[in-house]
Amino acid sequence: MIDVLIEKIKKTNAPIVVGLDPMLSYIPGHIQKKAFAEYGETLAGAAEAVWQYNKGLVDAVCDLIPAVKPQVAMYEQFGLEGMKAFARTVAYCKEKGLVVIGDVKRGDIGSTSEAYAVGHLGKVKVGSNAYYGFDEDFVTVNPYLGSDGVAPFIKVCKEEKRGIFVLVKTSNPSSGEFQDRLIDGKPLYELVGEKVALWGEECMGASYSYVGAVVGATYPEQGKLLRKVMPKTFILVPGYGAQGGKGADLAHFFNEDGLGAIISSSRGIIAAYKQEKYASYGEEGYADAARAAVIDMREDIAGALA
Amino acid sequence: MIDVLIEKIKKTNAPIVVGLDPMLSYIPGHIQKKAFAEYGETLAGAAEAVWQYNKGLVDAVCDLIPAVKPQVAMYEQFGLEGMKAFARTVAYCKEKGLVVIGDVKRGDIGSTSEAYAVGHLGKVKVGSNAYYGFDEDFVTVNPYLGSDGVAPFIKVCKEEKRGIFVLVKTSNPSSGEFQDRLIDGKPLYELVGEKVALWGEECMGASYSYVGAVVGATYPEQGKLLRKVMPKTFILVPGYGAQGGKGADLAHFFNEDGLGAIISSSRGIIAAYKQEKYASYGEEGYADAARAAVIDMREDIAGALA
């Protein structure tokens, strides 16, 4: 799947993943109104609004980008109805030819990690049958529990030719609280990065591993270091745009082949219509505003890499 | 909710939480057969088997214990149908007067952590209404992202008088890979423990905080240290029984008031009928075997604390 992702990045010339993180406050009034008219101001109504919003976004940008990254928390908050909207979004994005990175940040031990891996990336056995659960192409994984928490994900990735992105250095302000602490002179994120590189060796695609890493755009210097520590690791880079990461900072996350990273933007794309720059599209034109924001982001990144 | 948990522990004289981690391989043949006859060998069939299995267990042990800990991964692996069984299990356990600790190990940043917190512990706003999502009393939280990943959970806990257990030192063999690494002479888990104690100060119940910690029974020496580092923190202790933690090791996790810890057992209780010791119950008697195993566990812990 890493090879498919890379091929799509080359084809679209856009190392961009759009974060489908549908907060209700982002969803235009007309979509909410219609959903609530049909289902009431209920969890089902919220889930319908989320789904219609996503569908509009995906239809507007799917030819421009290789991948989407639905953030499961934004669906999980609406309980079962939200999870239905998540599953529906994943399926629709795949139908539209997009690679789906489930931003689930799961991580546990042994058989429990295996259950997560199976539920999101693989097939679960039921009697003599086997079924996909949520069926993403990649998921994000939390490394705090160590190798035996990550190994079950890697096992399923090998079977299914799918992949993971392991949290190494996250984009948030307090990520340094534990991740930056020095251990034998090296920050924890570097040790985690070294492990990610090691884990990745056993599941290589053509030029990059199925085991990727998450490194925040808000920490370009750390990105520069980690790029060297994990040369064959694809890096998922959140924090561009709304969180403060700038195009010029992104070059560090790429290799000399112009590959090796995919930049994520959520709010900056899906709620672009709320920015002054795209205000002329109006709420009704939220999807076109998102399309314009993707095109601008593509140029910003191309400029940074030139 | 921590006060409710403590009251129930005192009442049952059992600082025990039963892990409802229903692997299909644990579920007796007669339950699977009946569920598959009704729904086929499908995800819905698996979810029905999980639900019936859980119901039998809960009915058999609910008067003996204060709390249950459903491991969401074991439900999530069956996709939406599995999540329905999770929600149904949570609701049923609460109906039976049990405190429900959702073992979800979630953790993200800012608004995303808030969405998880709202979805599992709080109410999500939809128009002028507000709804509980999965509605647990406590959840487990991963600290790798630092304070701003945990703060949104604490905010919701304060509003709802619910709680969290933050992963500090996990029970698995490779937990030391990152958690044991020394930072300024102290292992990472101790730094995390110090933060947990600090976070907990702002949300105290009568004698313990709403912000608890997870420390594995398999690491009693570390438990002893962490007990001192986090004197007012309730410790959720997994790894007893099947993972190798022994009753005698458990004393370290408790305070002198005889409180401060709750010991989790999953396989050792819910699949007790597979052990030689309880084999006489047979598959059909799996729930009675679980009851017997709870009673034995209660004695084992009482012995350790005596």
Short mmCIF file of N, CA and C in Angstrom, two decimals, chain B residues 52-115:
data_model
loop_
_atom_site.label_atom_id
_atom_site.label_comp_id
_atom_site.label_asym_id
_atom_site.label_seq_id
_atom_site.Cartn_x
_atom_site.Cartn_y
_atom_site.Cartn_z
N GLN B 52 -23.97 -12.17 24.41
CA GLN B 52 -24.56 -13.22 25.25
C GLN B 52 -23.54 -13.75 26.27
N TYR B 53 -22.30 -13.89 25.80
CA TYR B 53 -21.21 -14.34 26.67
C TYR B 53 -21.03 -13.34 27.82
N ASN B 54 -20.93 -12.05 27.46
CA ASN B 54 -20.77 -11.01 28.48
C ASN B 54 -21.93 -10.99 29.47
N LYS B 55 -23.13 -11.09 28.93
CA LYS B 55 -24.31 -11.03 29.79
C LYS B 55 -24.27 -12.16 30.83
N GLY B 56 -23.91 -13.34 30.38
CA GLY B 56 -23.79 -14.48 31.30
C GLY B 56 -22.75 -14.21 32.38
N LEU B 57 -21.64 -13.66 31.97
CA LEU B 57 -20.56 -13.36 32.93
C LEU B 57 -21.00 -12.31 33.94
N VAL B 58 -21.58 -11.23 33.42
CA VAL B 58 -21.97 -10.12 34.29
C VAL B 58 -23.03 -10.58 35.29
N ASP B 59 -24.01 -11.34 34.81
CA ASP B 59 -25.05 -11.85 35.72
C ASP B 59 -24.43 -12.71 36.83
N ALA B 60 -23.39 -13.44 36.48
CA ALA B 60 -22.79 -14.38 37.45
C ALA B 60 -21.91 -13.71 38.49
N VAL B 61 -21.32 -12.56 38.14
CA VAL B 61 -20.33 -11.98 39.06
C VAL B 61 -20.68 -10.58 39.58
N CYS B 62 -21.78 -10.00 39.11
CA CYS B 62 -22.01 -8.57 39.40
C CYS B 62 -22.19 -8.26 40.88
N ASP B 63 -22.63 -9.25 41.67
CA ASP B 63 -22.79 -8.96 43.10
C ASP B 63 -21.47 -9.05 43.86
N LEU B 64 -20.45 -9.59 43.21
CA LEU B 64 -19.16 -9.82 43.90
C LEU B 64 -18.14 -8.72 43.66
N ILE B 65 -18.33 -7.94 42.62
CA ILE B 65 -17.28 -7.02 42.19
C ILE B 65 -17.80 -5.59 42.06
N PRO B 66 -16.87 -4.63 42.15
CA PRO B 66 -17.29 -3.23 42.00
C PRO B 66 -17.34 -2.75 40.54
N ALA B 67 -16.55 -3.39 39.68
CA ALA B 67 -16.33 -2.78 38.36
C ALA B 67 -15.98 -3.80 37.29
N VAL B 68 -16.22 -3.40 36.06
CA VAL B 68 -15.77 -4.18 34.90
C VAL B 68 -14.95 -3.27 33.99
N LYS B 69 -14.14 -3.91 33.16
CA LYS B 69 -13.28 -3.16 32.24
C LYS B 69 -13.37 -3.79 30.85
N PRO B 70 -14.35 -3.38 30.06
CA PRO B 70 -14.38 -3.89 28.69
C PRO B 70 -13.22 -3.31 27.87
N GLN B 71 -12.52 -4.17 27.17
CA GLN B 71 -11.40 -3.78 26.31
C GLN B 71 -11.97 -3.52 24.92
N VAL B 72 -12.04 -2.26 24.52
CA VAL B 72 -12.78 -1.91 23.30
C VAL B 72 -12.21 -2.57 22.04
N ALA B 73 -10.92 -2.85 22.04
CA ALA B 73 -10.31 -3.48 20.84
C ALA B 73 -11.00 -4.78 20.48
N MET B 74 -11.42 -5.52 21.53
CA MET B 74 -12.02 -6.83 21.29
C MET B 74 -13.41 -6.70 20.64
N TYR B 75 -13.98 -5.51 20.72
CA TYR B 75 -15.27 -5.23 20.09
C TYR B 75 -15.04 -4.56 18.73
N GLU B 76 -14.09 -3.61 18.73
CA GLU B 76 -13.77 -2.85 17.52
C GLU B 76 -13.35 -3.78 16.38
N GLN B 77 -12.75 -4.93 16.73
CA GLN B 77 -12.30 -5.84 15.67
C GLN B 77 -13.49 -6.36 14.85
N PHE B 78 -14.68 -6.32 15.40
CA PHE B 78 -15.87 -6.76 14.65
C PHE B 78 -16.60 -5.59 14.01
N GLY B 79 -15.90 -4.47 13.85
CA GLY B 79 -16.48 -3.32 13.15
C GLY B 79 -17.69 -2.75 13.88
N LEU B 80 -18.62 -2.22 13.11
CA LEU B 80 -19.79 -1.56 13.71
C LEU B 80 -20.59 -2.50 14.61
N GLU B 81 -20.74 -3.74 14.18
CA GLU B 81 -21.50 -4.70 14.99
C GLU B 81 -20.82 -4.90 16.34
N GLY B 82 -19.50 -4.95 16.31
CA GLY B 82 -18.76 -5.08 17.56
C GLY B 82 -18.95 -3.88 18.47
N MET B 83 -18.97 -2.70 17.87
CA MET B 83 -19.15 -1.49 18.68
C MET B 83 -20.55 -1.45 19.30
N LYS B 84 -21.51 -2.01 18.57
CA LYS B 84 -22.87 -2.11 19.15
C LYS B 84 -22.83 -3.00 20.39
N ALA B 85 -22.11 -4.11 20.29
CA ALA B 85 -22.00 -5.02 21.45
C ALA B 85 -21.27 -4.34 22.61
N PHE B 86 -20.30 -3.48 22.27
CA PHE B 86 -19.59 -2.73 23.31
C PHE B 86 -20.57 -1.80 24.04
N ALA B 87 -21.32 -1.03 23.25
CA ALA B 87 -22.26 -0.07 23.85
C ALA B 87 -23.30 -0.80 24.70
N ARG B 88 -23.76 -1.93 24.19
CA ARG B 88 -24.77 -2.71 24.91
C ARG B 88 -24.19 -3.26 26.22
N THR B 89 -22.94 -3.70 26.16
CA THR B 89 -22.27 -4.22 27.35
C THR B 89 -22.10 -3.13 28.40
N VAL B 90 -21.64 -1.95 27.96
CA VAL B 90 -21.46 -0.83 28.90
C VAL B 90 -22.80 -0.52 29.58
N ALA B 91 -23.85 -0.40 28.78
CA ALA B 91 -25.16 -0.03 29.33
C ALA B 91 -25.66 -1.10 30.31
N TYR B 92 -25.48 -2.36 29.95
CA TYR B 92 -25.96 -3.44 30.81
C TYR B 92 -25.21 -3.46 32.14
N CYS B 93 -23.91 -3.29 32.07
CA CYS B 93 -23.11 -3.31 33.30
C CYS B 93 -23.52 -2.18 34.24
N LYS B 94 -23.79 -1.01 33.67
CA LYS B 94 -24.22 0.12 34.50
C LYS B 94 -25.59 -0.17 35.13
N GLU B 95 -26.46 -0.77 34.33
CA GLU B 95 -27.78 -1.18 34.84
C GLU B 95 -27.63 -2.12 36.04
N LYS B 96 -26.59 -2.95 35.99
CA LYS B 96 -26.35 -3.90 37.08
C LYS B 96 -25.57 -3.28 38.23
N GLY B 97 -25.37 -1.98 38.18
CA GLY B 97 -24.71 -1.29 39.30
C GLY B 97 -23.20 -1.34 39.29
N LEU B 98 -22.62 -1.76 38.16
CA LEU B 98 -21.16 -1.85 38.09
C LEU B 98 -20.56 -0.54 37.56
N VAL B 99 -19.39 -0.18 38.09
CA VAL B 99 -18.62 0.92 37.51
C VAL B 99 -17.95 0.38 36.25
N VAL B 100 -18.01 1.16 35.17
CA VAL B 100 -17.46 0.69 33.90
C VAL B 100 -16.20 1.50 33.53
N ILE B 101 -15.10 0.78 33.44
CA ILE B 101 -13.84 1.38 33.00
C ILE B 101 -13.62 0.98 31.54
N GLY B 102 -13.79 1.91 30.64
CA GLY B 102 -13.57 1.60 29.21
C GLY B 102 -12.08 1.54 28.95
N ASP B 103 -11.57 0.35 28.62
CA ASP B 103 -10.14 0.24 28.36
C ASP B 103 -9.92 0.60 26.89
N VAL B 104 -9.79 1.90 26.64
CA VAL B 104 -9.75 2.39 25.26
C VAL B 104 -8.37 2.95 24.89
N LYS B 105 -7.55 3.23 25.89
CA LYS B 105 -6.19 3.75 25.66
C LYS B 105 -6.16 4.83 24.58
N ARG B 106 -7.11 5.74 24.62
CA ARG B 106 -7.12 6.83 23.66
C ARG B 106 -6.14 7.91 24.09
N GLY B 107 -5.85 8.80 23.19
CA GLY B 107 -4.96 9.90 23.49
C GLY B 107 -4.62 10.61 22.20
N ASP B 108 -4.83 11.91 22.16
CA ASP B 108 -4.53 12.69 20.98
C ASP B 108 -4.26 14.10 21.45
N ILE B 109 -4.50 15.11 20.64
CA ILE B 109 -4.18 16.47 21.06
C ILE B 109 -5.43 17.35 21.01
N GLY B 110 -5.44 18.36 21.85
CA GLY B 110 -6.45 19.40 21.82
C GLY B 110 -7.87 18.94 21.55
N SER B 111 -8.44 19.49 20.48
CA SER B 111 -9.86 19.25 20.19
C SER B 111 -10.13 17.77 19.90
N THR B 112 -9.10 17.05 19.47
CA THR B 112 -9.28 15.63 19.17
C THR B 112 -9.40 14.82 20.46
N SER B 113 -8.53 15.11 21.42
CA SER B 113 -8.67 14.46 22.73
C SER B 113 -10.01 14.82 23.35
N GLU B 114 -10.43 16.06 23.13
CA GLU B 114 -11.71 16.47 23.69
C GLU B 114 -12.85 15.65 23.07
N ALA B 115 -12.74 15.37 21.78
CA ALA B 115 -13.77 14.56 21.12
C ALA B 115 -13.81 13.15 21.71
#
